[in-house]
Short mmCIF file of C-alpha atoms in Angstrom, two decimals:
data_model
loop_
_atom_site.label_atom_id
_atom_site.label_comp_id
_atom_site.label_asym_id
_atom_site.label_seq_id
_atom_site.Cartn_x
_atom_site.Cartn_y
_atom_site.Cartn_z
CA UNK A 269 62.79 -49.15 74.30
CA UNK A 270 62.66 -45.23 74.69
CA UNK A 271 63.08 -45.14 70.72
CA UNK A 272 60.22 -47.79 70.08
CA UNK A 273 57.60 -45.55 72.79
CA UNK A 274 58.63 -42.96 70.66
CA UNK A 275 58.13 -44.13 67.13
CA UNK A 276 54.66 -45.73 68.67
CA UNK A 277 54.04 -42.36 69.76
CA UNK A 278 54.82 -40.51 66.49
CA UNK A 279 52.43 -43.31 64.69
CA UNK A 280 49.63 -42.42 66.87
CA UNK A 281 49.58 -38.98 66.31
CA UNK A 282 50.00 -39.46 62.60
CA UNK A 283 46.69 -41.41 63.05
CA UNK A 284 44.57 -38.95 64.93
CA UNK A 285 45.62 -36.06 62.49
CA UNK A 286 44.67 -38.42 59.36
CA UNK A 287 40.90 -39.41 61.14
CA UNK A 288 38.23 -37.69 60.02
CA UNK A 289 36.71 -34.59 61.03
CA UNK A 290 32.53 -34.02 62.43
CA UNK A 291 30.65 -31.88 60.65
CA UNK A 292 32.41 -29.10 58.71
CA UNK A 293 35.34 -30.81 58.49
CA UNK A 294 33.85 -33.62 57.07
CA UNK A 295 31.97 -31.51 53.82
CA UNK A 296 35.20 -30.22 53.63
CA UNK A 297 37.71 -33.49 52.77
CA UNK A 298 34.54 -34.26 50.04
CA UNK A 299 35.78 -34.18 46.14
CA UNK A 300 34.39 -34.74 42.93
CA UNK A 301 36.05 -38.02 41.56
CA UNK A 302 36.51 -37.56 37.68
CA UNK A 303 37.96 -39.39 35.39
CA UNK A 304 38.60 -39.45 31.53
CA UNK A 305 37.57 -36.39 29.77
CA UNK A 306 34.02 -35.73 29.89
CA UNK A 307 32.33 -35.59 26.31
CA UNK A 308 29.13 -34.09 24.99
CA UNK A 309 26.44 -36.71 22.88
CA UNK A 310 23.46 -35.48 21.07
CA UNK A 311 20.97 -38.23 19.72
CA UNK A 312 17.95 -36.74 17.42
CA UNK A 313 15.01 -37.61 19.37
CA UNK A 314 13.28 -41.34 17.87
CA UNK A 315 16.58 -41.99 16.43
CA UNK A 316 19.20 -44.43 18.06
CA UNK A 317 23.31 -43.90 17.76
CA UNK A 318 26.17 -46.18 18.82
CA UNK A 319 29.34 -45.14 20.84
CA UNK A 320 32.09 -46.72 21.74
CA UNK A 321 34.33 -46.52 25.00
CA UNK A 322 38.14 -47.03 25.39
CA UNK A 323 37.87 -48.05 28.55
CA UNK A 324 35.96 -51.83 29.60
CA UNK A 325 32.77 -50.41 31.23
CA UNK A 326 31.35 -52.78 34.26
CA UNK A 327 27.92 -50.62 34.68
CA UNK A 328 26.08 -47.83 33.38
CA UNK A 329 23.51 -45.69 33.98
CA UNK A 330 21.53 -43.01 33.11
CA UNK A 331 20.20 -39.65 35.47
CA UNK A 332 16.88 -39.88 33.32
CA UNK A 333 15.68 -42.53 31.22
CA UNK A 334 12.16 -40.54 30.03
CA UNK A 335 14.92 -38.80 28.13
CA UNK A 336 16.88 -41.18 26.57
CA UNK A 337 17.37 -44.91 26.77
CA UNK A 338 20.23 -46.96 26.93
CA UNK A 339 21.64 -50.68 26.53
CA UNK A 340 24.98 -52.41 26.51
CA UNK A 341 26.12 -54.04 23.42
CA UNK A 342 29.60 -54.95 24.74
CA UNK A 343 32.04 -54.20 27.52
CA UNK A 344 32.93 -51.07 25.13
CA UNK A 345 29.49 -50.49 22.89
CA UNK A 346 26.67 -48.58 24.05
CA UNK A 347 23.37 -48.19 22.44
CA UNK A 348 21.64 -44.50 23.05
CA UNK A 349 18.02 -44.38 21.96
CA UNK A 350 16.25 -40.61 22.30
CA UNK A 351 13.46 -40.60 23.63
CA UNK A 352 11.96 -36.70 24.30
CA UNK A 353 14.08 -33.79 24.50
CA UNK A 354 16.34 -32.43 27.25
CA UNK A 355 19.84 -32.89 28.93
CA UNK A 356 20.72 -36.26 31.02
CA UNK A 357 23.83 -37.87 32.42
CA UNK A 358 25.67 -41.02 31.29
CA UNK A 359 27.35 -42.65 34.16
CA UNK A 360 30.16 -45.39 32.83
CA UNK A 361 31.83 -47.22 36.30
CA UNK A 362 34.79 -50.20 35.50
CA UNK A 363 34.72 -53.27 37.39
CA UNK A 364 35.94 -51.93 40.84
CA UNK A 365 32.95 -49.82 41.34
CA UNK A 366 35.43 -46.59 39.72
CA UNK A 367 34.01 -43.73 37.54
CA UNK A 368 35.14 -43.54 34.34
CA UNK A 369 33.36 -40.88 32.95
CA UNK A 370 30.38 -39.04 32.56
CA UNK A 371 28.68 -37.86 29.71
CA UNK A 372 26.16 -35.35 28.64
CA UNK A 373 23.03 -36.87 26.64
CA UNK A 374 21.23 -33.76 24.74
CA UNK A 375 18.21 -35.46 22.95
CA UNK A 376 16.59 -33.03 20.99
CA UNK A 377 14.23 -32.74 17.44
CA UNK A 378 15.66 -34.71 14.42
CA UNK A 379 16.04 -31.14 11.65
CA UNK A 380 18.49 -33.47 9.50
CA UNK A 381 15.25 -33.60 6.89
CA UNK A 382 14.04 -30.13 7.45
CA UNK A 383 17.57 -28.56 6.84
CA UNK A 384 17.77 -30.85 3.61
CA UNK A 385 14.02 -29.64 2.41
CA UNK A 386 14.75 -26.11 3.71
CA UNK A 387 17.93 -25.52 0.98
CA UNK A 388 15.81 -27.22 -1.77
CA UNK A 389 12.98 -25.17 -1.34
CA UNK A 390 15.23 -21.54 -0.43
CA UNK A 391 19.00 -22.31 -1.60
CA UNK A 392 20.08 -18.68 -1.50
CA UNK A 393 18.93 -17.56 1.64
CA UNK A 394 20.89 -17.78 4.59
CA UNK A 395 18.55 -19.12 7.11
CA UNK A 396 20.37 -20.71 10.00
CA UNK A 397 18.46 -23.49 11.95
CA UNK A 398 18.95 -24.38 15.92
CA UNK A 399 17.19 -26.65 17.92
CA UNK A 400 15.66 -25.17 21.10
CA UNK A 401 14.40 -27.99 24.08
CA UNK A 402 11.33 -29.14 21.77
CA UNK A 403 11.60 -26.95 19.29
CA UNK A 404 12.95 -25.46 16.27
CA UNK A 405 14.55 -21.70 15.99
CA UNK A 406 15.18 -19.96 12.49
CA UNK A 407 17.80 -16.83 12.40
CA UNK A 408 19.24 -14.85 9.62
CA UNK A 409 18.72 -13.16 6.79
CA UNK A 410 15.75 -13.84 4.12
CA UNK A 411 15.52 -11.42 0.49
CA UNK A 412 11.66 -11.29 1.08
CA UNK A 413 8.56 -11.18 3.42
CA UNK A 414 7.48 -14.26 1.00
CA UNK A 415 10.15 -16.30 1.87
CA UNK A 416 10.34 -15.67 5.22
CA UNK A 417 6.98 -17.18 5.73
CA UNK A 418 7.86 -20.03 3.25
CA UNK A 419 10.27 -20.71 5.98
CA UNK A 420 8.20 -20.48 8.70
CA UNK A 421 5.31 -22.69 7.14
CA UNK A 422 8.00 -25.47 6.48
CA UNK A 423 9.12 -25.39 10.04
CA UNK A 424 5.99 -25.58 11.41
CA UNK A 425 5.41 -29.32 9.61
CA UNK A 426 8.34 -30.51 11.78
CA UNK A 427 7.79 -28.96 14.46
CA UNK A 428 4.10 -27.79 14.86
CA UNK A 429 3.51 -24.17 17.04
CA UNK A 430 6.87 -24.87 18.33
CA UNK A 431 8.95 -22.64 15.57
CA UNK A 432 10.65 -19.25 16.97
CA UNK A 433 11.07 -16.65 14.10
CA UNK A 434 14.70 -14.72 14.65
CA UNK A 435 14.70 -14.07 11.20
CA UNK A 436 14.85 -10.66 9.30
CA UNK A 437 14.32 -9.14 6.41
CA UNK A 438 16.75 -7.61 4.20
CA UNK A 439 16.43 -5.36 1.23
CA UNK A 440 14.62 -2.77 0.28
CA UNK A 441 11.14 -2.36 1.94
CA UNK A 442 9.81 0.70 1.01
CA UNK A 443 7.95 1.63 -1.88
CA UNK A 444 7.07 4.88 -3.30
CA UNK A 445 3.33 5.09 -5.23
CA UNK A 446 2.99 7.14 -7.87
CA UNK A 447 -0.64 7.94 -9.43
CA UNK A 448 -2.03 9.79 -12.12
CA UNK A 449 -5.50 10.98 -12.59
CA UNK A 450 -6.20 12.16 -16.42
CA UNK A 451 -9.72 12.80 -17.07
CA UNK A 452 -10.64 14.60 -20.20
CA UNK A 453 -14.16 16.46 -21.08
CA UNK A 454 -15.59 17.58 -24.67
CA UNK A 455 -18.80 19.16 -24.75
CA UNK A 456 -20.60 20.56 -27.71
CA UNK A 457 -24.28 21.89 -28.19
CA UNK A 458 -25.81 23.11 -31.26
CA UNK A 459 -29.40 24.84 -32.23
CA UNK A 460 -31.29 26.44 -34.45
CA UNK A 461 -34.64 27.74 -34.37
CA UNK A 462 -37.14 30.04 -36.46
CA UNK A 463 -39.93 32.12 -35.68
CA UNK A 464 -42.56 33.65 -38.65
CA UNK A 465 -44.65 36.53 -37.68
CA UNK A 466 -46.94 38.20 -39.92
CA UNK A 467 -49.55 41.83 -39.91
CA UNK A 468 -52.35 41.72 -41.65
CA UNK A 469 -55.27 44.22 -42.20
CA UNK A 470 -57.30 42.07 -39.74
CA UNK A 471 -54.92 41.99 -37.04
CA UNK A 472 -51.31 40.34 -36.17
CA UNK A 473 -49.89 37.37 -34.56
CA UNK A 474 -46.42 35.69 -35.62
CA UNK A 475 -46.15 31.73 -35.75
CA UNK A 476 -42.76 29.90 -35.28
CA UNK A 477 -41.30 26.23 -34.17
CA UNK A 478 -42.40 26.66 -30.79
CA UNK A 479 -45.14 29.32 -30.40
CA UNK A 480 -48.24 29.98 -31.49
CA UNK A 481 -50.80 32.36 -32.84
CA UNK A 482 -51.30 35.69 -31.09
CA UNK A 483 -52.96 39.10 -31.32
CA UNK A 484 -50.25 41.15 -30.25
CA UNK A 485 -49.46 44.82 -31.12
CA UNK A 486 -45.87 45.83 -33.36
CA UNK A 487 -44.60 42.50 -34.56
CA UNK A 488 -41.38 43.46 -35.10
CA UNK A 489 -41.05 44.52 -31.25
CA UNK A 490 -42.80 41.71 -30.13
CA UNK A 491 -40.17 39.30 -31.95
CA UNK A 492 -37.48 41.38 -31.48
CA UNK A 493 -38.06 40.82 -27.73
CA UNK A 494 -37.60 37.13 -27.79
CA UNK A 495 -33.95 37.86 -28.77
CA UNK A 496 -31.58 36.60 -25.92
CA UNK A 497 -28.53 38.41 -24.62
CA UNK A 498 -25.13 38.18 -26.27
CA UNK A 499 -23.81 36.14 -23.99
CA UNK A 500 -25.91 34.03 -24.08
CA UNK A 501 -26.64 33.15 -27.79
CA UNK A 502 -24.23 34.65 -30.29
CA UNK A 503 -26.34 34.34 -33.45
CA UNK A 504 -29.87 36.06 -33.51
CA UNK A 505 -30.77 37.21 -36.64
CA UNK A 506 -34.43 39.38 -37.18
CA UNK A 507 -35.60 41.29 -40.69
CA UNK A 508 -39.02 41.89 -42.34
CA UNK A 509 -40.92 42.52 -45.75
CA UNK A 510 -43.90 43.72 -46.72
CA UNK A 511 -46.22 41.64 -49.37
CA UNK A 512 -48.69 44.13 -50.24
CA UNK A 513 -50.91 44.80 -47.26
CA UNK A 514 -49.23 42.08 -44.95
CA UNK A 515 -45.89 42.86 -43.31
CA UNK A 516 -43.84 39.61 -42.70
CA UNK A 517 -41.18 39.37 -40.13
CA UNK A 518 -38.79 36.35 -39.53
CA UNK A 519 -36.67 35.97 -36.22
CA UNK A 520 -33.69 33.31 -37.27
CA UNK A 521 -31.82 32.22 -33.55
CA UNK A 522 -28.59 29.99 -33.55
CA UNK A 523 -26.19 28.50 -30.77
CA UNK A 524 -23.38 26.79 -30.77
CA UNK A 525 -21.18 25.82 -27.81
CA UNK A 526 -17.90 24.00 -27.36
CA UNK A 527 -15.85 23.20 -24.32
CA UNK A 528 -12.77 21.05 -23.26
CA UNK A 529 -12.09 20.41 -19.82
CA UNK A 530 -8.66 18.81 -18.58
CA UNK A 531 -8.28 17.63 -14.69
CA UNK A 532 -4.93 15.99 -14.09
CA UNK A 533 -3.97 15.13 -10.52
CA UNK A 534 -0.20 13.47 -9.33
CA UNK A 535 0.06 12.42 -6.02
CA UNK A 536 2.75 10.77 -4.64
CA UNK A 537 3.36 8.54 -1.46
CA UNK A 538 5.74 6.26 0.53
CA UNK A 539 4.92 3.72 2.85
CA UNK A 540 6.88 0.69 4.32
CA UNK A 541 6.24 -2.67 2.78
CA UNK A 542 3.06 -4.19 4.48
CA UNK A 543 1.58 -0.81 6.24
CA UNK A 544 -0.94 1.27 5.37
CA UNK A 545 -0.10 4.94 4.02
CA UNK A 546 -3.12 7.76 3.65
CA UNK A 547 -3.13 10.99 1.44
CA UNK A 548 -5.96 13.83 1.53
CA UNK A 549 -5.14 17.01 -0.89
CA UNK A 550 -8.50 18.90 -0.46
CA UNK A 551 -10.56 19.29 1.96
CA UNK A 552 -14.21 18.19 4.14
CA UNK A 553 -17.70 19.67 3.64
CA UNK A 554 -19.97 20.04 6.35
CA UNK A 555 -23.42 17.82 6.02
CA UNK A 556 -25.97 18.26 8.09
CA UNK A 557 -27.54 14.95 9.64
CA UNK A 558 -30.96 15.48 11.50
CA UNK A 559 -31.55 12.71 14.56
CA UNK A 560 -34.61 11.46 15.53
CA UNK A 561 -35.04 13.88 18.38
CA UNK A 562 -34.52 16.59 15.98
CA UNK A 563 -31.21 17.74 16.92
CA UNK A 564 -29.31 18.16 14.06
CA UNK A 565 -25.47 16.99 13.78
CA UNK A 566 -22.90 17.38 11.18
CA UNK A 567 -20.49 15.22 9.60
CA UNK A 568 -17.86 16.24 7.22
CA UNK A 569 -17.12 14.56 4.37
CA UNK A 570 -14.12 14.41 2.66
CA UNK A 571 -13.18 15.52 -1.11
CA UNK A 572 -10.35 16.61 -2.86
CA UNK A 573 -7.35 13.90 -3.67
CA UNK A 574 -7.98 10.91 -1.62
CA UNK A 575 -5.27 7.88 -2.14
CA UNK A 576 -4.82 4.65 0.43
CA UNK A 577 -2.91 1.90 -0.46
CA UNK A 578 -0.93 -1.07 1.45
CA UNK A 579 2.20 -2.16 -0.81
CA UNK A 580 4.08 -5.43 -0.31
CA UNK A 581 7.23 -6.62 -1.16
CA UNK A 582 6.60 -10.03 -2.38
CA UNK A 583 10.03 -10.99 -3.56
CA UNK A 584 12.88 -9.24 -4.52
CA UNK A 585 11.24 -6.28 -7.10
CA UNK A 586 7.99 -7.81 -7.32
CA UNK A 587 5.55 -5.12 -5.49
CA UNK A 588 1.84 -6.34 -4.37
CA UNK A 589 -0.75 -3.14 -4.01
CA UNK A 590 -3.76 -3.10 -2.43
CA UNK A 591 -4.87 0.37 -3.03
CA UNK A 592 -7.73 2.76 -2.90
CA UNK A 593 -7.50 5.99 -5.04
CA UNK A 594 -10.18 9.39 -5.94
CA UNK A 595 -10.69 12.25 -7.01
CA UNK A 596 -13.80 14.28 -6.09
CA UNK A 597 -14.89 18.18 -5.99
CA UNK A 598 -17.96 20.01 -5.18
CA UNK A 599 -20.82 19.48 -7.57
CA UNK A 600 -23.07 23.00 -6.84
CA UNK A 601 -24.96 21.95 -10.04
CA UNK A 602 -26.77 19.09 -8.34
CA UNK A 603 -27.39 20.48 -5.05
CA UNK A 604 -30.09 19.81 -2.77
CA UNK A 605 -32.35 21.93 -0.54
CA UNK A 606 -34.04 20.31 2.48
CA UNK A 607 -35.76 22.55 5.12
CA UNK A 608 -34.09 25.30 4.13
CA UNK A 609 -30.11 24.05 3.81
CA UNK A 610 -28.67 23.80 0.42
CA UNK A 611 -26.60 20.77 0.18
CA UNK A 612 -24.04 20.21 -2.35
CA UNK A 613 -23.42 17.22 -4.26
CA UNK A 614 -19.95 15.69 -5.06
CA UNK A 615 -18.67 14.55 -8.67
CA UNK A 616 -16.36 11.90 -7.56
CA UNK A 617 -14.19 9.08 -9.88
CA UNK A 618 -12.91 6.67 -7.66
CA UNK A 619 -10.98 2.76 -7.76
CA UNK A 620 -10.47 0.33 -5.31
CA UNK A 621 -8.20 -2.46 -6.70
CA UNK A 622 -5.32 -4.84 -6.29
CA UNK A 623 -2.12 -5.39 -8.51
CA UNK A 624 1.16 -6.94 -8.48
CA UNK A 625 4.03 -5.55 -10.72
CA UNK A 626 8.26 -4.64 -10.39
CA UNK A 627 10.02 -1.79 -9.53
CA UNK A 628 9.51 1.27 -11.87
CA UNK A 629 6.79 -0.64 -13.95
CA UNK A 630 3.80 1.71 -14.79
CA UNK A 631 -0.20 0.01 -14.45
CA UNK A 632 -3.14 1.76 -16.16
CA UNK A 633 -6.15 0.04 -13.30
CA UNK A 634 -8.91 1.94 -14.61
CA UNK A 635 -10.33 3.67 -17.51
CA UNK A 636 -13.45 4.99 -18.25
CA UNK A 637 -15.19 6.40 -22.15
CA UNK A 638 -18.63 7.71 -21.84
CA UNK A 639 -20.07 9.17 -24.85
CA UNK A 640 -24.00 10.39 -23.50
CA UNK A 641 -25.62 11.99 -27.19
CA UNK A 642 -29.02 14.40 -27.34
CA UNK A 643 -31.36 15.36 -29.96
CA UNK A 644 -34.26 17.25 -29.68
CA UNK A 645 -37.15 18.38 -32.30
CA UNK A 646 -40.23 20.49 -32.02
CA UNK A 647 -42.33 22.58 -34.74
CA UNK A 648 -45.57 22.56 -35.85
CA UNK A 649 -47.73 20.02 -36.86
CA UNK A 650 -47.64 19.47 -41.00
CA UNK A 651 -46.09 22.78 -41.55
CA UNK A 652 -42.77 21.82 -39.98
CA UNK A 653 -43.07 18.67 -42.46
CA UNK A 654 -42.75 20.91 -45.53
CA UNK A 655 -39.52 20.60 -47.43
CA UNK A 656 -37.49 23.38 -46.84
CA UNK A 657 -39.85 26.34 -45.83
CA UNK A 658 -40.70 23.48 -43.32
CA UNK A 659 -37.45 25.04 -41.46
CA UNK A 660 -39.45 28.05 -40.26
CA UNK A 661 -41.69 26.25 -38.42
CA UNK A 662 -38.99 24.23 -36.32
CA UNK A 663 -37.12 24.27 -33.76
CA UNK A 664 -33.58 22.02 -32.77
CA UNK A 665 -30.72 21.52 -31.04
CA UNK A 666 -27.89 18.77 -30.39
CA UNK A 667 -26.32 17.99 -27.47
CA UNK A 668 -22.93 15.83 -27.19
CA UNK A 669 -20.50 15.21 -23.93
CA UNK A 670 -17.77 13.00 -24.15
CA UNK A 671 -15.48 11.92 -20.96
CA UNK A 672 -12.10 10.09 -21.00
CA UNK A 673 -10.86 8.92 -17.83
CA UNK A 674 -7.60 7.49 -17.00
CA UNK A 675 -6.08 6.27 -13.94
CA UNK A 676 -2.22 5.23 -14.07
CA UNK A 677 -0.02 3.74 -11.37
CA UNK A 678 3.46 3.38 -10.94
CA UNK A 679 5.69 1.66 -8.00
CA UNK A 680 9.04 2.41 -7.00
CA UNK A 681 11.88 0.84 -4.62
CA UNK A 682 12.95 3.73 -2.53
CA UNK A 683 15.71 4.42 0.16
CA UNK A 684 16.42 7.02 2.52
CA UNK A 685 18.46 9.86 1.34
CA UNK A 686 19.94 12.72 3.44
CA UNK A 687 18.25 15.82 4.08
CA UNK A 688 20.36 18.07 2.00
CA UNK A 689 20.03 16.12 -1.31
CA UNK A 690 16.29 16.95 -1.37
CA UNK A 691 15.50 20.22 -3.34
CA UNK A 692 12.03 22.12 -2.20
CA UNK A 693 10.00 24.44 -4.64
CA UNK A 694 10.27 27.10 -1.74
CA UNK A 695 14.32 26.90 -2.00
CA UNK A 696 14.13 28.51 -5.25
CA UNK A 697 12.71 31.96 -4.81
CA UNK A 698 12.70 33.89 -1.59
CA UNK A 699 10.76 37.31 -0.28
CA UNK A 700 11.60 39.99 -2.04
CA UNK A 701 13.28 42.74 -0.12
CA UNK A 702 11.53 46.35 0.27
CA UNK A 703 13.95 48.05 -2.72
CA UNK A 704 12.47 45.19 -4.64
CA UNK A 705 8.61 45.36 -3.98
CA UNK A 706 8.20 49.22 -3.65
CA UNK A 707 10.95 50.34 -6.68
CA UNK A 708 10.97 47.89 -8.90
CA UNK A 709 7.79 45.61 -8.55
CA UNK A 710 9.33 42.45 -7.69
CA UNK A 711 7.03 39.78 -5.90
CA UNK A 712 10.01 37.37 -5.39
CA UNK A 713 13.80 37.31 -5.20
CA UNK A 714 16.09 33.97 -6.62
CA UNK A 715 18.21 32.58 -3.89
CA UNK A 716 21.99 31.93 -4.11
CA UNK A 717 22.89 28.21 -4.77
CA UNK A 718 21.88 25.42 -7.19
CA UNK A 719 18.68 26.20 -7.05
CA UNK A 720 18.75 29.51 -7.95
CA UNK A 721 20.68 28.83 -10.74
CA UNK A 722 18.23 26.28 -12.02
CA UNK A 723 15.03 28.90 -11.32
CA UNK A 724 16.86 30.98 -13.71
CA UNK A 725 16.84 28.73 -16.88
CA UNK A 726 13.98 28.59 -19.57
CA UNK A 727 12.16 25.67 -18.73
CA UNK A 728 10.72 23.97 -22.05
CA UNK A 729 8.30 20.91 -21.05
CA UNK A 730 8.31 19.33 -17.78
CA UNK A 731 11.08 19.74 -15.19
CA UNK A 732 11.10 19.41 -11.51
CA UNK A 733 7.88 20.99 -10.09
CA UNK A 734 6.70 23.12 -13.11
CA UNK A 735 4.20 21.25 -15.34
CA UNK A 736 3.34 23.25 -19.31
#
């Protein structure tokens, strides 16, 4: 009897300790019953995939059937239909009520097509493509800003204002401008003109191309006087005769003027593909602007070497310019006064254009011939229509200006270098030292190094920053 109390004993303590606690206790003893390994589905969204289970299923269900969709086809087959994206649950229970696993639904956008159309359309470029909730997100490396947005425009027919760029460009996407103004200017200007005096015993006067009958004192003197300076007519010829009691004088004056002008401007620039880059080599001249409470302002206007231009790399060498470029100097010549301020004018050749071409390739976008010709004729009535004595009484010259104008571009691919590759015209010569200025006369001293040693060669035709 003793050991049956006891063994009833030991059973009822081995019940109390197994009952279940209040409270924290309770939360405690709770565990997450799993079963089977749980698995990972993802169903394009409007599309519908089949799955299998090794395990009879009794019941499913799903956390969230906006999501996705489901139906039993069997005691093993499931049908999954997608129906907006996001994450749900799968719930499969056997026939005792027991979990037997759950799995993770991901429905998101179908980018089987687009990944198909994308390689078609861009098979070298290494564009990677996620899906992202709703939408679509590119990464990786494209050759060009053009294909990059091919990209982007495809995605955005899948998936519309739901496409996240990652992407990057790689190559080069600088681009060094190059321009050359070449303007040349030919000017000539020609004349020849006669004047006839004669002295008579009823008086004097003289008679020519231009001017007419006069009284006047010693002919000679009186055409002599009409002789300009040397500098600025370099053939004046006078002589005289006497026939009997008239003295005849003649006053022969000739010009002729050439001139050749040559402007040639180079500037160079570098700007990153798809930004705008600026150059000014000159300078600005004040204008004065009068407002209409008579205060007068002033606004400076620009002139020298002027050259804006956006490049773009299009694709791979193939450089797009959008580019502004002058040239313009003060133009004294055709000034203008107004209330006593003498404003200048400007003589300005100027483009504004747009061109595609490749690396190192060379574009002539303007060019301008004007050819501006000038006679002129005076003499006397009739006389000056007499064969060859007809000379005496007339007067011409011949004016001619001719102006050539090119304007020559040329793009380049460029890359960073270091520092100490780059060569400066400054590096070549240095201040002279006082031995050197006061003793011998020197202005300017070579410098040790690479450069010096080039500064010291002959240079025949163009090299490095010294033009013949």
């Amino acid at each position: 009897m003793a050991i049956g109390r006891f063994v009833a004993a030991a059973l009822l303590g081995l019940s109390l300790i197994g009952m279940p606690q209040a409270d924290g206790a309770s939360a405690q003893s709770l565990r997450v019953v799993k079963k089977g390994t749980a698995s990972r589905l993802d169903v394009p969204m409007n599309r519908a995939v089949v799955v299998e289970s090794e395990i009879p299923f009794a019941e499913l269900s799903i956390a969230n059937p906006s999501i996705a969709d489901i139906s039993s086809l069997s005691d093993r087959t499931i049908y999954v239909l997608g129906k907006s994206p996001g994450l749900t649950t799968l719930t499969l229970l056997d026939g005792s009520g027991r979990l037997i696993t759950n799995v993770d639904v991901r429905v998101a956008a179908d980018v089987t097509e687009f990944k198909e159309r994308l390689r078609q359309i861009l098979p070298n470029e290494k564009i990677e493509v996620r899906t992202a909730n709703d939408g679509i997100v590119l990464s990786g490396t494209v050759s060009s800003a053009v294909r990059l947005q091919r990209a982007l425009d495809l995605a955005e027919r899948y998936a519309p204002e739901r496409v996240s760029n990652l992407m990057s460009v790689g190559g080069v996407q600088q681009v060094m401008l190059k321009v050359r103004f070449a303007e040349m200017q030919r000017s000539v200007s020609k004349s020849l003109s006669a004047s006839l005096g004669f002295n008579g015993g009823t008086g004097s006067g003289r008679t020519g191309g231009v001017n007419t009958l006069n009284t006047s004192g010693a002919l000679a003197n009186s055409l002599a006087g009409n002789i300009p300076a040397a500098n600025a007519n370099t053939g004046a010829f006078l002589f005289g005769f006497n026939a009997g009691s008239v003295q005849v004088s003649l006053l022969l004056e000739a010009l002729e003027q050439k001139g050749v002008v040559r402007t040639l401007a180079e500037p160079n620039l570098s700007a990153l593909s798809g930004q705008e880059a600026k150059f000014l080599a000159g300078g600005e001249y004040p204008v004065p602007i009068a407002q209409e409470d008579g205060v007068i302002t002033v606004d400076f206007k620009p002139f020298g070497i002027e050259l804006n231009f956006i490049p773009r790399v299009i694709d791979g060498d193939l450089i797009n310019l959008e580019l502004n470029a002058a040239v313009s100097s003060i133009d004294p010549s055709n000034s203008l006064e107004l209330s006593g301020l003498t404003i200048d004018a400007f003589s300005r050749r100027e483009t504004s254009t747009t061109v595609e071409m490749r690396d190192g390739e060379s574009f002539a976008i303007a060019g301008l011939i004007r050819d501006e010709f000038l006679d002129n004729s005076s003499q006397l009535p009739w006389l000056g229509d007499v064969p060859v004595l007809g000379a005496l009484f007339r007067s011409a010259d011949y004016q001619r200006e001719q102006t050539e104008l090119v304007i020559i571009v040329s793009a380049h691919l460029v890359t960073p270098t270091r520092g100490e590759a780059l060569t400066l015209p400054t590096d070549r010569v240095a201040p002279p030292s006082e031995k050197d200025l006061f003793l011998f006369g020197r202005t300017s001293r070579s410098k040790n190094g690479p450069a010096a040693e080039v500064a010291k060669q002959d240079f025949n035709g163009s090299y490095g920053y010294v033009l013949d």
